[in-house]
PDB file of C-alpha atoms in Angstrom:
ATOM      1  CA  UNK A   1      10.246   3.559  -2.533  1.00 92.00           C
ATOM      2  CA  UNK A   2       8.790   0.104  -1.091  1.00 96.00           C
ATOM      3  CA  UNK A   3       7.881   1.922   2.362  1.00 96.00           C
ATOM      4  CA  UNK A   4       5.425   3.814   0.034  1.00 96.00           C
ATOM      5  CA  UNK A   5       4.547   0.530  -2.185  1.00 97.00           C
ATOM      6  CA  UNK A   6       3.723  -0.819   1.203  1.00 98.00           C
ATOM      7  CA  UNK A   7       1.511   2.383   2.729  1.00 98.00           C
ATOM      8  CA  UNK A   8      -0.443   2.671  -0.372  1.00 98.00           C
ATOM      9  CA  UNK A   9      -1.243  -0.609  -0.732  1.00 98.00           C
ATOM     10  CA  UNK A  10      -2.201  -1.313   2.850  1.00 98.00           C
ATOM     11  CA  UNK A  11      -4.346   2.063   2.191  1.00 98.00           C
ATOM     12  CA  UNK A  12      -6.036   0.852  -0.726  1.00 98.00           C
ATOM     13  CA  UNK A  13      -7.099  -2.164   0.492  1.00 97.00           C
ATOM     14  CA  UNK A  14      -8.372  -0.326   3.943  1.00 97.00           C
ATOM     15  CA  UNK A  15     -10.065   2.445   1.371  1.00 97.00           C
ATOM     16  CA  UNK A  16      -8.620   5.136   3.097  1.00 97.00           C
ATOM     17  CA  UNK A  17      -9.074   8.176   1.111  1.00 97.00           C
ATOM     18  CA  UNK A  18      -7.022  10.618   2.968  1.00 97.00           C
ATOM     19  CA  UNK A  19      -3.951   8.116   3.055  1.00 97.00           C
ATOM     20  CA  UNK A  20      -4.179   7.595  -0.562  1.00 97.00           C
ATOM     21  CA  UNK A  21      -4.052  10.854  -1.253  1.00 97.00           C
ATOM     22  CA  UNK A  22      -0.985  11.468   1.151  1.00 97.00           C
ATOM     23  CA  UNK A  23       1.000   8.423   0.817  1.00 96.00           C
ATOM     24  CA  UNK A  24       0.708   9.273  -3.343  1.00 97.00           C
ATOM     25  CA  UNK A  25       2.222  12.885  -2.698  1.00 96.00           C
ATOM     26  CA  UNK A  26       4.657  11.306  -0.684  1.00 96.00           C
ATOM     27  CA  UNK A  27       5.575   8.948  -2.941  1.00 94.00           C
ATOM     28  CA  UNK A  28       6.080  11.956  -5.908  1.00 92.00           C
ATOM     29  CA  UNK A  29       7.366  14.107  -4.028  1.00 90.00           C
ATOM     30  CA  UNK A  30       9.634  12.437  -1.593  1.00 92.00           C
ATOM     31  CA  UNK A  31      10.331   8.863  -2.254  1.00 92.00           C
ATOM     32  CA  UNK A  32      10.361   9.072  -5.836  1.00 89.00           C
ATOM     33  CA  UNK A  33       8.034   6.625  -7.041  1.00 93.00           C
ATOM     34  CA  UNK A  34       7.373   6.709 -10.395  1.00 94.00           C
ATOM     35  CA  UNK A  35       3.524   8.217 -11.322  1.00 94.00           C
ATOM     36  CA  UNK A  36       3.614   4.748 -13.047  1.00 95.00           C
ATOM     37  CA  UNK A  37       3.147   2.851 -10.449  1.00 96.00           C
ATOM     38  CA  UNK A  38       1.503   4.874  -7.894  1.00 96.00           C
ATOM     39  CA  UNK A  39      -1.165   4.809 -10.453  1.00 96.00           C
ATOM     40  CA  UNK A  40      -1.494   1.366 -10.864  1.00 97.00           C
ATOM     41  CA  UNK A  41      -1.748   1.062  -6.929  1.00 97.00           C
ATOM     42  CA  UNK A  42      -4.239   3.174  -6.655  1.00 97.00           C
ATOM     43  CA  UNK A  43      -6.712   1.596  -9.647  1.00 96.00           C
ATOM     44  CA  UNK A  44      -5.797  -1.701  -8.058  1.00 95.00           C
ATOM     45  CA  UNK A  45      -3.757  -2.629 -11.238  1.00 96.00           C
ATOM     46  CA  UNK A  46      -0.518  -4.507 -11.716  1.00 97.00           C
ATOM     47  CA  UNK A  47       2.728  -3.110 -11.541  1.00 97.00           C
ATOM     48  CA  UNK A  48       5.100  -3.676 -14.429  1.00 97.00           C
ATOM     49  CA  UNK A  49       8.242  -4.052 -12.021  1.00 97.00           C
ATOM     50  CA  UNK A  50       7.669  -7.783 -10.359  1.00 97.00           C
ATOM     51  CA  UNK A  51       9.427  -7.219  -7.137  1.00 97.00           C
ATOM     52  CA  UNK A  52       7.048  -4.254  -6.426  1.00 97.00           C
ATOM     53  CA  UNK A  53       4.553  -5.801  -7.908  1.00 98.00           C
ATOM     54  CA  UNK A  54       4.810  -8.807  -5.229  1.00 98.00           C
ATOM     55  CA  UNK A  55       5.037  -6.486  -2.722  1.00 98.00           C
ATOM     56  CA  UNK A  56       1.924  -4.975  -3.073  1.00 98.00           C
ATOM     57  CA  UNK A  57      -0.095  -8.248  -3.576  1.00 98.00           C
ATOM     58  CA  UNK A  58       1.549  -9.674  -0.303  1.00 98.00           C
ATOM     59  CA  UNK A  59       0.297  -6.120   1.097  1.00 98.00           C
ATOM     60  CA  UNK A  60      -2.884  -6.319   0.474  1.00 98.00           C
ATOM     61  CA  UNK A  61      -3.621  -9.994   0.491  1.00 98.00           C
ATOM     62  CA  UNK A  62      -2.133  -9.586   4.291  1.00 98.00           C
ATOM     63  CA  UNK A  63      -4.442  -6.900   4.958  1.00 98.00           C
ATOM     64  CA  UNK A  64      -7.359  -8.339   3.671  1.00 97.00           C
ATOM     65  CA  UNK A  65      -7.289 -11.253   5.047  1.00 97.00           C
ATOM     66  CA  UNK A  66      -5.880  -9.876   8.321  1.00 95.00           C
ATOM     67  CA  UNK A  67      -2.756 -11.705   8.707  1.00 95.00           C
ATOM     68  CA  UNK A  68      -2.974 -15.020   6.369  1.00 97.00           C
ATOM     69  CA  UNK A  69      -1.562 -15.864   3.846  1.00 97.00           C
ATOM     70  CA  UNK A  70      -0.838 -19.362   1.696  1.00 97.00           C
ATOM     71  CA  UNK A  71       2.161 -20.696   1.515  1.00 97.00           C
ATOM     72  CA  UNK A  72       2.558 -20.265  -2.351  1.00 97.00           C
ATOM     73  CA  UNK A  73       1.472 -16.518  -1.731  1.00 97.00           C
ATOM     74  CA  UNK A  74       4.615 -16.366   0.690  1.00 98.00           C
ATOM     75  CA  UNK A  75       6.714 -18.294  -1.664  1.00 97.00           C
ATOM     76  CA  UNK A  76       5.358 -15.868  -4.509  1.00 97.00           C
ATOM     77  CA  UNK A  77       6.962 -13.177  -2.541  1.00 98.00           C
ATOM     78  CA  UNK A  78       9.998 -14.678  -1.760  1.00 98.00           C
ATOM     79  CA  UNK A  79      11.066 -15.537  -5.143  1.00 98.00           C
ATOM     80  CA  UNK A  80      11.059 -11.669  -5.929  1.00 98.00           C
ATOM     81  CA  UNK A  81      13.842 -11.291  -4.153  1.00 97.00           C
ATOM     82  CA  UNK A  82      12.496 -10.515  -0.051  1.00 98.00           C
ATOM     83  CA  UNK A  83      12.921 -13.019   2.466  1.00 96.00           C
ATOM     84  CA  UNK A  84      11.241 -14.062   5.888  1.00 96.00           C
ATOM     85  CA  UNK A  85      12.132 -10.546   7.637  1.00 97.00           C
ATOM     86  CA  UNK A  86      10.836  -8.510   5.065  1.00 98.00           C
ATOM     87  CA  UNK A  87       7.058 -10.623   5.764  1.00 98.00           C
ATOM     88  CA  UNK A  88       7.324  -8.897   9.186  1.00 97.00           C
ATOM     89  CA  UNK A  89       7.932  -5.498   7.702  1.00 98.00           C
ATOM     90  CA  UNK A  90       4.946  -5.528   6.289  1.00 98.00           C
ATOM     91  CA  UNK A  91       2.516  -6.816   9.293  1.00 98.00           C
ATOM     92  CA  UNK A  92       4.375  -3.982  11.349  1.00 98.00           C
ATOM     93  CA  UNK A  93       3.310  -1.572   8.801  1.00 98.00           C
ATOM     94  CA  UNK A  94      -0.368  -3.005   8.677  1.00 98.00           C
ATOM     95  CA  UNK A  95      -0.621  -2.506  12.118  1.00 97.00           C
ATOM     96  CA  UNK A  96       0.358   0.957  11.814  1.00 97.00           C
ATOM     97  CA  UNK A  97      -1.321   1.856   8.720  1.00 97.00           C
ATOM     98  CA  UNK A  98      -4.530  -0.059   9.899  1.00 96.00           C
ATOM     99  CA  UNK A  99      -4.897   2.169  13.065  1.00 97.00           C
ATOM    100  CA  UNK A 100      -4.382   5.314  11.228  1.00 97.00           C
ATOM    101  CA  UNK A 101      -6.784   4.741   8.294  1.00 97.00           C
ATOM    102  CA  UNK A 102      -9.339   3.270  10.827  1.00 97.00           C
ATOM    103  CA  UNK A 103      -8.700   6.853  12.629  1.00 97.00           C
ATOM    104  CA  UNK A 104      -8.933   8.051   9.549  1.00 97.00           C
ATOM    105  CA  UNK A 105     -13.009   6.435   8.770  1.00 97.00           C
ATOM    106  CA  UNK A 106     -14.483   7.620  11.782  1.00 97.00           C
ATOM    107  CA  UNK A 107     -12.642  11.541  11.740  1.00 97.00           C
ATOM    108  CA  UNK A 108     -13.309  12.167   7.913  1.00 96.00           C
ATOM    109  CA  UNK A 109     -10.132  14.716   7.962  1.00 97.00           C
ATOM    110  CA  UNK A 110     -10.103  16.808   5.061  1.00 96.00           C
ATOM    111  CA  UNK A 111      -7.440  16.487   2.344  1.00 96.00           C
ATOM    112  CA  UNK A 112      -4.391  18.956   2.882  1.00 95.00           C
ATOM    113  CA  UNK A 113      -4.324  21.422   0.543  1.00 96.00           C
ATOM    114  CA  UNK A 114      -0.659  19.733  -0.709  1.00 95.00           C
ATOM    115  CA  UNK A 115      -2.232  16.343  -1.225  1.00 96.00           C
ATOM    116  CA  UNK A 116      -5.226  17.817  -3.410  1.00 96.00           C
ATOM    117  CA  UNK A 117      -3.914  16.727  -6.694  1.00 95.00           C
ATOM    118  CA  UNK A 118      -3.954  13.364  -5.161  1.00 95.00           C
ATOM    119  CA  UNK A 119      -6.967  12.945  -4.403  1.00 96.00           C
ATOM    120  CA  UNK A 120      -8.433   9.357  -4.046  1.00 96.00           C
ATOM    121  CA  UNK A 121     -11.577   7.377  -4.341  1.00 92.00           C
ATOM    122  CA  UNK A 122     -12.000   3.669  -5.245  1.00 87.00           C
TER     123      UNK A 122
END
């Protein structure tokens, strides 16, 4: 469930379309996140559940400002719960995430047929 708290955010902050639409199939169908949150995620909203909720501001603040952070944003995150590794965790999966919905701009893949009812614009 935080793998896809992680992709979605890093997606919605990149505005990557395609891997909103994907990552919030995924996240129904697979990793069982409730439509609760993947909703909130995707309208840029606030998740109810605080230690999800920090990791998807630590996500995106990460991603949007490519790397840095403050040291009460870390400490905001920490106090949910994570600790130093889990920072790491997610700057691996920004690196991922940012190639593919970079790939993603330039290509303009269509949305699968599956991820349809997903489908994403900010």
């Amino acid at each position: 469930m935080e793998q896809e708290v992680v992709f979605l955010s890093i997606a919605y902050q990149n505005n990557c379309e395609y891997c909103m639409a994907a990552h919030s199939f995924v996240a129904d169908a697979m990793s069982k996140v409730p439509k609760e949150i993947t909703h909130l995620i995707r309208i840029g909203g606030t998740i109810p559940v605080y230690r999800l909720n920090e990791l998807s501001i630590l996500s995106r603040l990460l991603t949007e400002n490519r790397g840095h952070a403050t040291q009460k944003e870390i400490d905001d995150f920490l106090s949910a719960g994570y600790d130093e590794s889990h920072v790491l965790d997610i700057i691996a999966a920004i690196g991922v995430k940012t190639m593919s919905n970079y790939s993603n701009h330039l290509t303009h893949p269509e949305v699968d047929p599956a991820f349809e009812g997903r489908r994403w614009s900010k």
